[in-house]
Amino acid sequence: MRSRPLQSVLTMAMICVICSLLLSLVYLASEPRAAAAAEAEAERARLAALPGASGFTLVEDAELVSGIDSVYKAAGSSGYVMTARARGYKKDIETVVGIDLDGRITGVVVTDVSGEIAGLGTRVALPAYTDQYMGAEAITADPGDPTAAYIESVENAEEASTAVFSCVSNALLQYRQLSGSEELSSGGV
Amino acid sequence: MNRKSKRQILREGIFTANPLFISAMGICPALAVATQASNGLGLGLAATLVLFSMGIVLSALKRVIPYGVRIPCTMVIAATFVSIADIIVRVYIPAVYAGIGPYLPLLAVNCVILERAEFFYTRNTVADSAVHGLAVGLGYTAGLTLLGAVRELIGKGTLFGAPILSGVVPQTPLFLLAPGGMLVLGVIIAILNKLTGRSAGSPCGDCEGCRSAAGCTKRKGGRS
């Protein structure tokens, strides 16, 4: 059976419109739950980065260092948690970094490695790599530098390793900026 | 064309024409995703939702969609239902979503779904298509879950995450990789063929409505 071109075009267009509307409805209906699930996941990551904190408050007036998305202060002032991102292999890698009030890294949680090749770049999210940062006050990629903790890249995943390294460096920089401004403000008072 | 009863359609979809073990379709996601039972179950249920919904919609629209744009329309409808399944799994079962990864969106071009759309939904009633979609989906789910369970047991010593053989039998991670999956799939098919007495020349059980039935050497009563 041969159909007229106009009929075919109209049918196709109508199906596309109906499918788009249906998808929009499903998306709108699931959006609140998706947002809540994303927030719960982010809270879990913050708790993993700064264990022992009972809650976090967004520091809204913080002057953000380049590469830092957000800064959260732990309830009871036990430290800060920063969400940082840096370019990986195909897209940005997102990392959550916890730093206590002594300036030591308490945890690094890589929350988005979706742009990395499975089994290669994705290995930067494993504890074998992230545990290297634990307790460090300063980090370096130079094994000959005695002033900072040496971080060894994941083999065959240089771009992903560099991205996480940048995220943690920026988080440390952000912490110094925050603690400096706090000292200034407390000194002023 | 003789109409099949609903029970016959159900039996064919789940057992005698199981998409994974009899028709050998949808093997790529099976090897990649079904590394543990929960992943296989999750992907299978998502495929069931898509097959069932597409069965209803495509058979209802079979006289509305002109022949010339049937395939593009089928693709758009398949992509819509797969996107809906993707949203549902991502929002409500994120642990399963993490295991399935990119293979859920790829259901839109899964040969099980497209083959059913082309050969069954466009030629049968809405009720028959709905039952058929459900049956094929459940058959695919059962296949993926069984494959995932066996691989998880041998490869990790767990079943649905619970330690069953951990510390009892040495774990063999090869079975979590695609070659191990192919080995397990082959052994399951061999066992099923032995149990059902099915051989390479046996009909696949889905001759009616099959476009290749006329020239098929495995057809019931066909050339041998």
CSV table of C-alpha atoms in Angstrom, one decimal:
chain,number,residue,atom,x,y,z
A,1,MET,CA,0.0,0.0,0.0
A,2,ARG,CA,1.5,3.3,-1.1
A,3,SER,CA,0.8,6.3,1.2
A,4,ARG,CA,0.8,9.9,0.3
A,5,PRO,CA,4.0,11.9,1.4
A,6,LEU,CA,1.9,14.5,3.3
A,7,GLN,CA,0.1,11.8,5.3
A,8,SER,CA,3.4,10.2,6.2
A,9,VAL,CA,5.0,13.5,7.3
A,10,LEU,CA,1.9,14.4,9.4
A,11,THR,CA,1.7,11.0,11.1
A,12,MET,CA,5.4,11.1,11.9
A,13,ALA,CA,5.2,14.7,13.2
A,14,MET,CA,2.2,13.8,15.3
A,15,ILE,CA,3.9,10.8,16.8
A,16,CYS,CA,7.0,12.9,17.6
A,17,VAL,CA,4.9,15.5,19.3
A,18,ILE,CA,2.9,13.0,21.4
A,19,CYS,CA,6.1,11.2,22.4
A,20,SER,CA,7.7,14.5,23.4
A,21,LEU,CA,4.7,15.4,25.5
A,22,LEU,CA,4.7,12.0,27.2
A,23,LEU,CA,8.4,12.2,28.0
A,24,SER,CA,8.0,15.7,29.4
A,25,LEU,CA,5.2,14.5,31.7
A,26,VAL,CA,7.2,11.6,33.0
A,27,TYR,CA,10.2,13.8,33.5
A,28,LEU,CA,8.2,16.4,35.4
A,29,ALA,CA,6.6,13.8,37.5
A,30,SER,CA,9.9,12.2,38.5
A,31,GLU,CA,11.9,15.4,38.9
A,32,PRO,CA,11.2,16.1,42.6
A,33,ARG,CA,12.1,12.5,43.5
A,34,ALA,CA,15.2,12.6,41.3
A,35,ALA,CA,16.3,15.9,42.9
A,36,ALA,CA,15.8,14.4,46.4
A,37,ALA,CA,17.8,11.3,45.4
A,38,ALA,CA,20.6,13.4,44.0
A,39,GLU,CA,20.7,15.6,47.2
A,40,ALA,CA,20.7,12.4,49.4
A,41,GLU,CA,23.6,11.0,47.3
A,42,ALA,CA,25.5,14.3,47.6
A,43,GLU,CA,25.0,14.3,51.4
A,44,ARG,CA,26.3,10.7,51.6
A,45,ALA,CA,29.4,11.8,49.6
A,46,ARG,CA,30.0,14.7,52.0
A,47,LEU,CA,29.7,12.4,55.0
A,48,ALA,CA,32.1,10.0,53.4
A,49,ALA,CA,34.6,12.9,52.8
A,50,LEU,CA,34.3,14.2,56.3
A,51,PRO,CA,33.3,11.3,58.6
A,52,GLY,CA,31.7,12.1,61.9
A,53,ALA,CA,30.0,15.3,60.8
A,54,SER,CA,26.4,15.5,61.8
A,55,GLY,CA,25.3,17.8,59.0
A,56,PHE,CA,26.5,20.4,56.5
A,57,THR,CA,25.6,24.0,55.8
A,58,LEU,CA,26.3,25.6,52.4
A,59,VAL,CA,28.7,28.5,52.7
A,60,GLU,CA,26.9,30.9,50.4
A,61,ASP,CA,29.1,34.0,50.7
A,62,ALA,CA,32.4,32.1,50.0
A,63,GLU,CA,34.6,33.5,47.3
A,64,LEU,CA,35.0,30.4,45.2
A,65,VAL,CA,38.4,29.4,43.8
A,66,SER,CA,38.4,28.4,40.1
A,67,GLY,CA,37.2,24.7,39.8
A,68,ILE,CA,35.3,24.7,43.1
A,69,ASP,CA,31.5,24.4,42.7
A,70,SER,CA,30.4,24.7,46.3
A,71,VAL,CA,31.7,24.8,49.9
A,72,TYR,CA,29.9,23.2,52.9
A,73,LYS,CA,30.8,23.8,56.5
A,74,ALA,CA,30.3,20.8,58.8
A,75,ALA,CA,27.9,21.3,61.8
A,76,GLY,CA,29.9,21.8,64.9
A,77,SER,CA,32.7,23.3,62.8
A,78,SER,CA,34.7,20.1,62.4
A,79,GLY,CA,35.8,21.1,58.9
A,80,TYR,CA,34.8,21.9,55.3
A,81,VAL,CA,33.7,19.9,52.4
A,82,MET,CA,34.3,21.2,48.9
A,83,THR,CA,32.7,20.0,45.6
A,84,ALA,CA,35.3,20.4,42.8
A,85,ARG,CA,35.4,19.6,39.2
A,86,ALA,CA,38.2,19.4,36.5
A,87,ARG,CA,38.4,18.2,33.0
A,88,GLY,CA,39.0,14.4,32.6
A,89,TYR,CA,39.1,12.3,29.5
A,90,LYS,CA,35.8,13.2,27.9
A,91,LYS,CA,34.1,15.5,30.4
A,92,ASP,CA,34.5,16.9,33.9
A,93,ILE,CA,35.3,14.6,36.8
A,94,GLU,CA,33.5,15.7,40.0
A,95,THR,CA,35.2,15.2,43.3
A,96,VAL,CA,34.1,15.8,46.9
A,97,VAL,CA,37.0,16.7,49.2
A,98,GLY,CA,36.8,16.9,53.0
A,99,ILE,CA,39.3,19.0,55.0
A,100,ASP,CA,39.3,19.2,58.8
A,101,LEU,CA,40.2,22.3,60.8
A,102,ASP,CA,43.8,21.4,61.0
A,103,GLY,CA,43.9,21.6,57.2
A,104,ARG,CA,44.3,17.8,56.7
A,105,ILE,CA,42.4,16.0,54.0
A,106,THR,CA,39.8,13.6,55.7
A,107,GLY,CA,38.5,12.0,52.5
A,108,VAL,CA,38.3,12.2,48.8
A,109,VAL,CA,35.2,10.9,47.1
A,110,VAL,CA,35.1,10.9,43.3
A,111,THR,CA,31.3,11.2,42.5
A,112,ASP,CA,31.3,11.4,38.7
A,113,VAL,CA,33.6,9.5,36.4
A,114,SER,CA,31.0,9.0,33.7
A,115,GLY,CA,33.3,10.5,31.0
A,116,GLU,CA,36.0,8.0,31.7
A,117,ILE,CA,36.7,4.7,30.1
A,118,ALA,CA,35.5,1.8,32.3
A,119,GLY,CA,38.4,0.0,33.9
A,120,LEU,CA,40.9,2.7,33.0
A,121,GLY,CA,39.9,6.3,34.1
A,122,THR,CA,37.2,5.0,36.4
A,123,ARG,CA,39.9,3.6,38.6
A,124,VAL,CA,40.6,7.1,40.1
A,125,ALA,CA,37.4,6.6,42.1
A,126,LEU,CA,38.7,3.5,43.8
A,127,PRO,CA,40.2,3.7,47.4
A,128,ALA,CA,43.5,2.4,46.1
A,129,TYR,CA,44.0,5.9,44.5
A,130,THR,CA,41.9,8.2,46.7
A,131,ASP,CA,43.4,6.9,50.0
A,132,GLN,CA,46.7,8.4,49.0
A,133,TYR,CA,45.3,11.8,49.8
A,134,MET,CA,44.2,10.9,53.3
A,135,GLY,CA,45.8,13.1,56.0
A,136,ALA,CA,47.8,15.2,53.6
A,137,GLU,CA,48.0,19.0,54.2
A,138,ALA,CA,49.7,19.6,50.8
A,139,ILE,CA,50.0,17.4,47.8
A,140,THR,CA,52.6,17.1,44.9
A,141,ALA,CA,53.0,15.0,41.8
A,142,ASP,CA,56.8,15.2,42.2
A,143,PRO,CA,58.2,12.2,44.0
A,144,GLY,CA,61.3,14.2,44.9
A,145,ASP,CA,59.4,16.9,46.8
A,146,PRO,CA,59.7,16.2,50.5
A,147,THR,CA,57.4,19.1,51.5
A,148,ALA,CA,54.2,17.6,50.4
A,149,ALA,CA,52.5,14.2,50.1
A,150,TYR,CA,53.4,12.5,46.8
A,151,ILE,CA,50.4,11.3,44.8
A,152,GLU,CA,51.0,8.6,42.3
A,153,SER,CA,48.8,8.6,39.2
A,154,VAL,CA,46.8,5.7,38.2
A,155,GLU,CA,48.6,3.8,35.4
A,156,ASN,CA,47.2,4.5,31.9
A,157,ALA,CA,44.8,7.1,33.4
A,158,GLU,CA,46.9,10.2,33.5
A,159,GLU,CA,44.1,12.6,32.4
A,160,ALA,CA,41.7,11.3,35.0
A,161,SER,CA,44.4,11.3,37.7
A,162,THR,CA,45.4,14.8,36.9
A,163,ALA,CA,41.8,15.9,37.1
A,164,VAL,CA,41.3,14.5,40.6
A,165,PHE,CA,44.7,15.9,41.6
A,166,SER,CA,43.5,19.4,40.4
A,167,CYS,CA,40.3,19.0,42.3
A,168,VAL,CA,42.1,18.3,45.5
A,169,SER,CA,44.6,21.1,45.0
A,170,ASN,CA,41.9,23.6,44.4
A,171,ALA,CA,40.0,22.3,47.5
A,172,LEU,CA,43.2,22.9,49.6
A,173,LEU,CA,43.5,26.3,48.1
A,174,GLN,CA,39.9,27.1,48.9
A,175,TYR,CA,40.4,25.9,52.4
A,176,ARG,CA,43.4,28.2,52.9
A,177,GLN,CA,41.4,31.1,51.6
A,178,LEU,CA,38.5,30.2,53.9
A,179,SER,CA,40.6,29.7,57.0
A,180,GLY,CA,42.6,32.9,56.2
A,181,SER,CA,39.4,35.0,55.9
A,182,GLU,CA,38.1,33.4,59.1
A,183,GLU,CA,41.3,34.3,61.0
A,184,LEU,CA,41.1,37.8,59.7
A,185,SER,CA,37.5,38.2,60.7
A,186,SER,CA,38.1,36.7,64.2
A,187,GLY,CA,41.1,38.9,64.6
A,188,GLY,CA,39.0,41.9,63.6
A,189,VAL,CA,36.5,41.0,66.2
B,1,MET,CA,-3.4,-17.3,9.6
B,2,ASN,CA,-4.4,-19.4,12.6
B,3,ARG,CA,-4.7,-17.2,15.7
B,4,LYS,CA,-2.8,-18.5,18.7
B,5,SER,CA,-4.4,-18.6,22.2
B,6,LYS,CA,-3.1,-16.3,24.9
B,7,ARG,CA,-1.7,-19.3,26.8
B,8,GLN,CA,0.2,-20.4,23.6
B,9,ILE,CA,1.6,-16.9,23.1
B,10,LEU,CA,2.7,-16.8,26.8
B,11,ARG,CA,4.3,-20.2,26.6
B,12,GLU,CA,6.2,-19.4,23.4
B,13,GLY,CA,7.5,-16.1,24.7
B,14,ILE,CA,8.8,-17.5,27.9
B,15,PHE,CA,9.8,-21.0,27.0
B,16,THR,CA,9.7,-22.4,23.5
B,17,ALA,CA,10.8,-19.2,21.7
B,18,ASN,CA,12.8,-17.7,24.6
B,19,PRO,CA,14.5,-14.7,23.0
B,20,LEU,CA,17.9,-15.3,24.7
B,21,PHE,CA,18.2,-19.1,24.9
B,22,ILE,CA,16.2,-20.2,21.8
B,23,SER,CA,16.2,-17.3,19.4
B,24,ALA,CA,19.7,-16.1,20.6
B,25,MET,CA,18.7,-12.4,20.4
B,26,GLY,CA,19.8,-9.6,22.7
B,27,ILE,CA,23.1,-11.4,23.5
B,28,CYS,CA,25.2,-8.2,23.6
B,29,PRO,CA,23.5,-6.6,26.7
B,30,ALA,CA,23.3,-10.1,28.2
B,31,LEU,CA,27.0,-10.6,28.1
B,32,ALA,CA,27.8,-7.0,29.2
B,33,VAL,CA,25.2,-6.4,31.9
B,34,ALA,CA,24.2,-9.8,33.3
B,35,THR,CA,27.3,-10.2,35.5
B,36,GLN,CA,25.1,-10.4,38.5
B,37,ALA,CA,21.5,-11.5,39.0
B,38,SER,CA,20.1,-8.1,40.1
B,39,ASN,CA,21.5,-6.4,36.9
B,40,GLY,CA,19.9,-9.1,34.7
B,41,LEU,CA,16.6,-8.7,36.5
B,42,GLY,CA,16.7,-4.9,36.3
B,43,LEU,CA,17.5,-4.8,32.6
B,44,GLY,CA,15.0,-7.6,31.9
B,45,LEU,CA,12.2,-5.8,33.7
B,46,ALA,CA,13.0,-2.6,31.8
B,47,ALA,CA,12.9,-4.5,28.5
B,48,THR,CA,9.5,-6.1,29.6
B,49,LEU,CA,8.1,-2.6,30.3
B,50,VAL,CA,9.2,-1.5,26.8
B,51,LEU,CA,8.0,-4.6,25.0
B,52,PHE,CA,4.6,-4.5,26.7
B,53,SER,CA,4.0,-0.8,26.1
B,54,MET,CA,5.2,-1.0,22.5
B,55,GLY,CA,3.0,-4.0,21.9
B,56,ILE,CA,-0.1,-2.0,22.9
B,57,VAL,CA,0.9,1.2,21.1
B,58,LEU,CA,2.2,-0.3,17.8
B,59,SER,CA,-0.6,-2.7,17.4
B,60,ALA,CA,-3.2,0.0,18.1
B,61,LEU,CA,-1.5,2.3,15.5
B,62,LYS,CA,-0.8,-0.3,12.9
B,63,ARG,CA,-3.5,1.1,10.6
B,64,VAL,CA,-2.6,4.7,11.3
B,65,ILE,CA,1.1,4.6,10.6
B,66,PRO,CA,1.8,4.6,6.8
B,67,TYR,CA,4.0,1.8,5.6
B,68,GLY,CA,6.7,4.2,4.3
B,69,VAL,CA,7.4,5.7,7.8
B,70,ARG,CA,6.7,2.6,9.9
B,71,ILE,CA,10.3,2.0,10.8
B,72,PRO,CA,11.1,5.7,11.8
B,73,CYS,CA,7.8,5.7,13.9
B,74,THR,CA,8.7,2.4,15.5
B,75,MET,CA,12.2,3.8,16.4
B,76,VAL,CA,10.7,7.0,17.9
B,77,ILE,CA,8.1,5.0,20.0
B,78,ALA,CA,10.8,2.6,21.1
B,79,ALA,CA,13.1,5.4,22.1
B,80,THR,CA,10.3,7.1,24.1
B,81,PHE,CA,9.4,4.0,26.1
B,82,VAL,CA,13.1,3.2,26.7
B,83,SER,CA,13.6,6.8,27.9
B,84,ILE,CA,10.7,6.4,30.3
B,85,ALA,CA,12.1,3.1,31.6
B,86,ASP,CA,15.5,4.8,31.9
B,87,ILE,CA,14.0,7.6,34.1
B,88,ILE,CA,12.1,5.1,36.2
B,89,VAL,CA,15.1,2.9,36.9
B,90,ARG,CA,17.4,5.9,37.5
B,91,VAL,CA,15.1,7.5,40.0
B,92,TYR,CA,13.6,4.6,41.8
B,93,ILE,CA,16.3,1.9,41.7
B,94,PRO,CA,19.6,3.8,41.4
B,95,ALA,CA,21.7,0.8,42.5
B,96,VAL,CA,20.5,-1.2,39.6
B,97,TYR,CA,20.9,1.8,37.2
B,98,ALA,CA,24.5,2.0,38.2
B,99,GLY,CA,25.0,-1.7,37.3
B,100,ILE,CA,23.2,-1.5,33.9
B,101,GLY,CA,25.0,1.7,32.8
B,102,PRO,CA,24.6,2.7,29.1
B,103,TYR,CA,22.9,-0.6,28.1
B,104,LEU,CA,19.5,0.6,29.2
B,105,PRO,CA,19.2,3.4,26.7
B,106,LEU,CA,20.6,0.9,24.1
B,107,LEU,CA,17.4,-1.1,24.5
B,108,ALA,CA,15.9,1.3,21.9
B,109,VAL,CA,17.9,-0.5,19.2
B,110,ASN,CA,17.7,-4.0,20.9
B,111,CYS,CA,17.0,-6.6,18.3
B,112,VAL,CA,14.5,-8.4,20.6
B,113,ILE,CA,12.4,-5.2,20.7
B,114,LEU,CA,12.7,-4.3,17.0
B,115,GLU,CA,12.1,-7.8,15.8
B,116,ARG,CA,8.9,-8.1,17.8
B,117,ALA,CA,7.8,-4.7,16.6
B,118,GLU,CA,8.3,-5.6,13.0
B,119,PHE,CA,7.0,-9.2,13.0
B,120,PHE,CA,4.3,-9.4,15.6
B,121,TYR,CA,2.9,-6.0,16.8
B,122,THR,CA,2.1,-4.8,13.3
B,123,ARG,CA,0.2,-7.9,12.4
B,124,ASN,CA,-1.8,-8.8,15.6
B,125,THR,CA,-4.5,-7.4,17.8
B,126,VAL,CA,-3.8,-5.1,20.8
B,127,ALA,CA,-4.5,-7.9,23.4
B,128,ASP,CA,-2.4,-10.5,21.6
B,129,SER,CA,0.5,-8.0,21.2
B,130,ALA,CA,0.3,-7.0,24.9
B,131,VAL,CA,0.4,-10.6,26.0
B,132,HIS,CA,3.2,-11.3,23.6
B,133,GLY,CA,5.2,-8.3,24.7
B,134,LEU,CA,4.8,-9.4,28.3
B,135,ALA,CA,5.7,-13.0,27.6
B,136,VAL,CA,8.8,-12.1,25.5
B,137,GLY,CA,9.9,-9.6,28.2
B,138,LEU,CA,9.4,-12.1,31.0
B,139,GLY,CA,11.3,-14.7,29.0
B,140,TYR,CA,14.1,-12.3,28.4
B,141,THR,CA,14.1,-11.3,32.1
B,142,ALA,CA,14.2,-15.0,33.2
B,143,GLY,CA,17.1,-15.6,30.7
B,144,LEU,CA,19.1,-12.5,31.9
B,145,THR,CA,18.5,-13.3,35.6
B,146,LEU,CA,19.5,-16.9,35.2
B,147,LEU,CA,22.7,-16.0,33.2
B,148,GLY,CA,23.5,-13.3,35.8
B,149,ALA,CA,22.9,-15.6,38.7
B,150,VAL,CA,25.2,-18.3,37.4
B,151,ARG,CA,28.0,-15.8,36.5
B,152,GLU,CA,27.6,-14.1,39.9
B,153,LEU,CA,27.8,-17.4,41.7
B,154,ILE,CA,30.9,-18.7,39.9
B,155,GLY,CA,32.6,-15.3,39.5
B,156,LYS,CA,31.9,-13.7,42.9
B,157,GLY,CA,30.4,-16.5,45.1
B,158,THR,CA,27.4,-14.4,45.7
B,159,LEU,CA,23.7,-14.4,44.6
B,160,PHE,CA,21.8,-11.1,44.6
B,161,GLY,CA,24.7,-9.8,46.6
B,162,ALA,CA,24.3,-12.4,49.4
B,163,PRO,CA,27.4,-14.6,50.0
B,164,ILE,CA,26.5,-18.1,49.0
B,165,LEU,CA,29.7,-19.7,47.8
B,166,SER,CA,32.2,-17.2,49.2
B,167,GLY,CA,35.0,-19.1,50.8
B,168,VAL,CA,33.6,-22.4,49.8
B,169,VAL,CA,34.4,-22.4,46.1
B,170,PRO,CA,37.3,-20.5,44.6
B,171,GLN,CA,36.0,-17.4,42.7
B,172,THR,CA,36.7,-17.2,39.0
B,173,PRO,CA,36.5,-13.6,37.8
B,174,LEU,CA,36.7,-14.8,34.1
B,175,PHE,CA,33.0,-15.5,34.3
B,176,LEU,CA,32.3,-11.8,35.0
B,177,LEU,CA,33.8,-10.9,31.7
B,178,ALA,CA,32.2,-11.3,28.3
B,179,PRO,CA,34.1,-14.6,27.4
B,180,GLY,CA,33.0,-16.2,30.6
B,181,GLY,CA,29.4,-15.0,29.9
B,182,MET,CA,29.5,-16.6,26.4
B,183,LEU,CA,30.7,-19.8,28.0
B,184,VAL,CA,27.9,-19.8,30.5
B,185,LEU,CA,25.3,-18.9,27.9
B,186,GLY,CA,26.5,-21.8,25.6
B,187,VAL,CA,26.3,-24.3,28.5
B,188,ILE,CA,22.8,-23.1,29.5
B,189,ILE,CA,21.6,-23.4,25.9
B,190,ALA,CA,23.2,-26.9,25.6
B,191,ILE,CA,21.5,-28.1,28.8
B,192,LEU,CA,18.1,-26.7,27.7
B,193,ASN,CA,18.5,-28.3,24.3
B,194,LYS,CA,19.3,-31.6,26.0
B,195,LEU,CA,16.3,-31.3,28.4
B,196,THR,CA,13.9,-30.4,25.7
B,197,GLY,CA,15.3,-32.7,23.0
B,198,ARG,CA,15.7,-29.7,20.7
B,199,SER,CA,18.4,-30.0,18.0
B,200,ALA,CA,19.9,-27.6,15.5
B,201,GLY,CA,17.3,-28.5,12.9
B,202,SER,CA,14.3,-28.0,15.3
B,203,PRO,CA,11.8,-25.2,14.4
B,204,CYS,CA,12.2,-22.1,16.5
B,205,GLY,CA,8.5,-22.3,17.3
B,206,ASP,CA,7.6,-18.9,15.9
B,207,CYS,CA,6.9,-19.7,12.2
B,208,GLU,CA,3.5,-18.0,12.0
B,209,GLY,CA,4.1,-14.4,11.2
B,210,CYS,CA,7.7,-15.0,10.4
B,211,ARG,CA,8.7,-13.4,7.1
B,212,SER,CA,11.3,-16.0,6.4
B,213,ALA,CA,9.1,-19.0,7.1
B,214,ALA,CA,8.5,-19.8,3.5
B,215,GLY,CA,12.1,-20.6,2.8
B,216,CYS,CA,13.1,-21.7,6.3
B,217,THR,CA,14.5,-25.3,6.4
B,218,LYS,CA,13.7,-25.5,10.1
B,219,ARG,CA,10.0,-24.7,9.6
B,220,LYS,CA,7.4,-27.1,10.9
B,221,GLY,CA,6.6,-29.3,7.8
B,222,GLY,CA,9.1,-27.3,5.7
B,223,ARG,CA,12.0,-28.5,3.6
B,224,SER,CA,14.7,-30.4,5.4
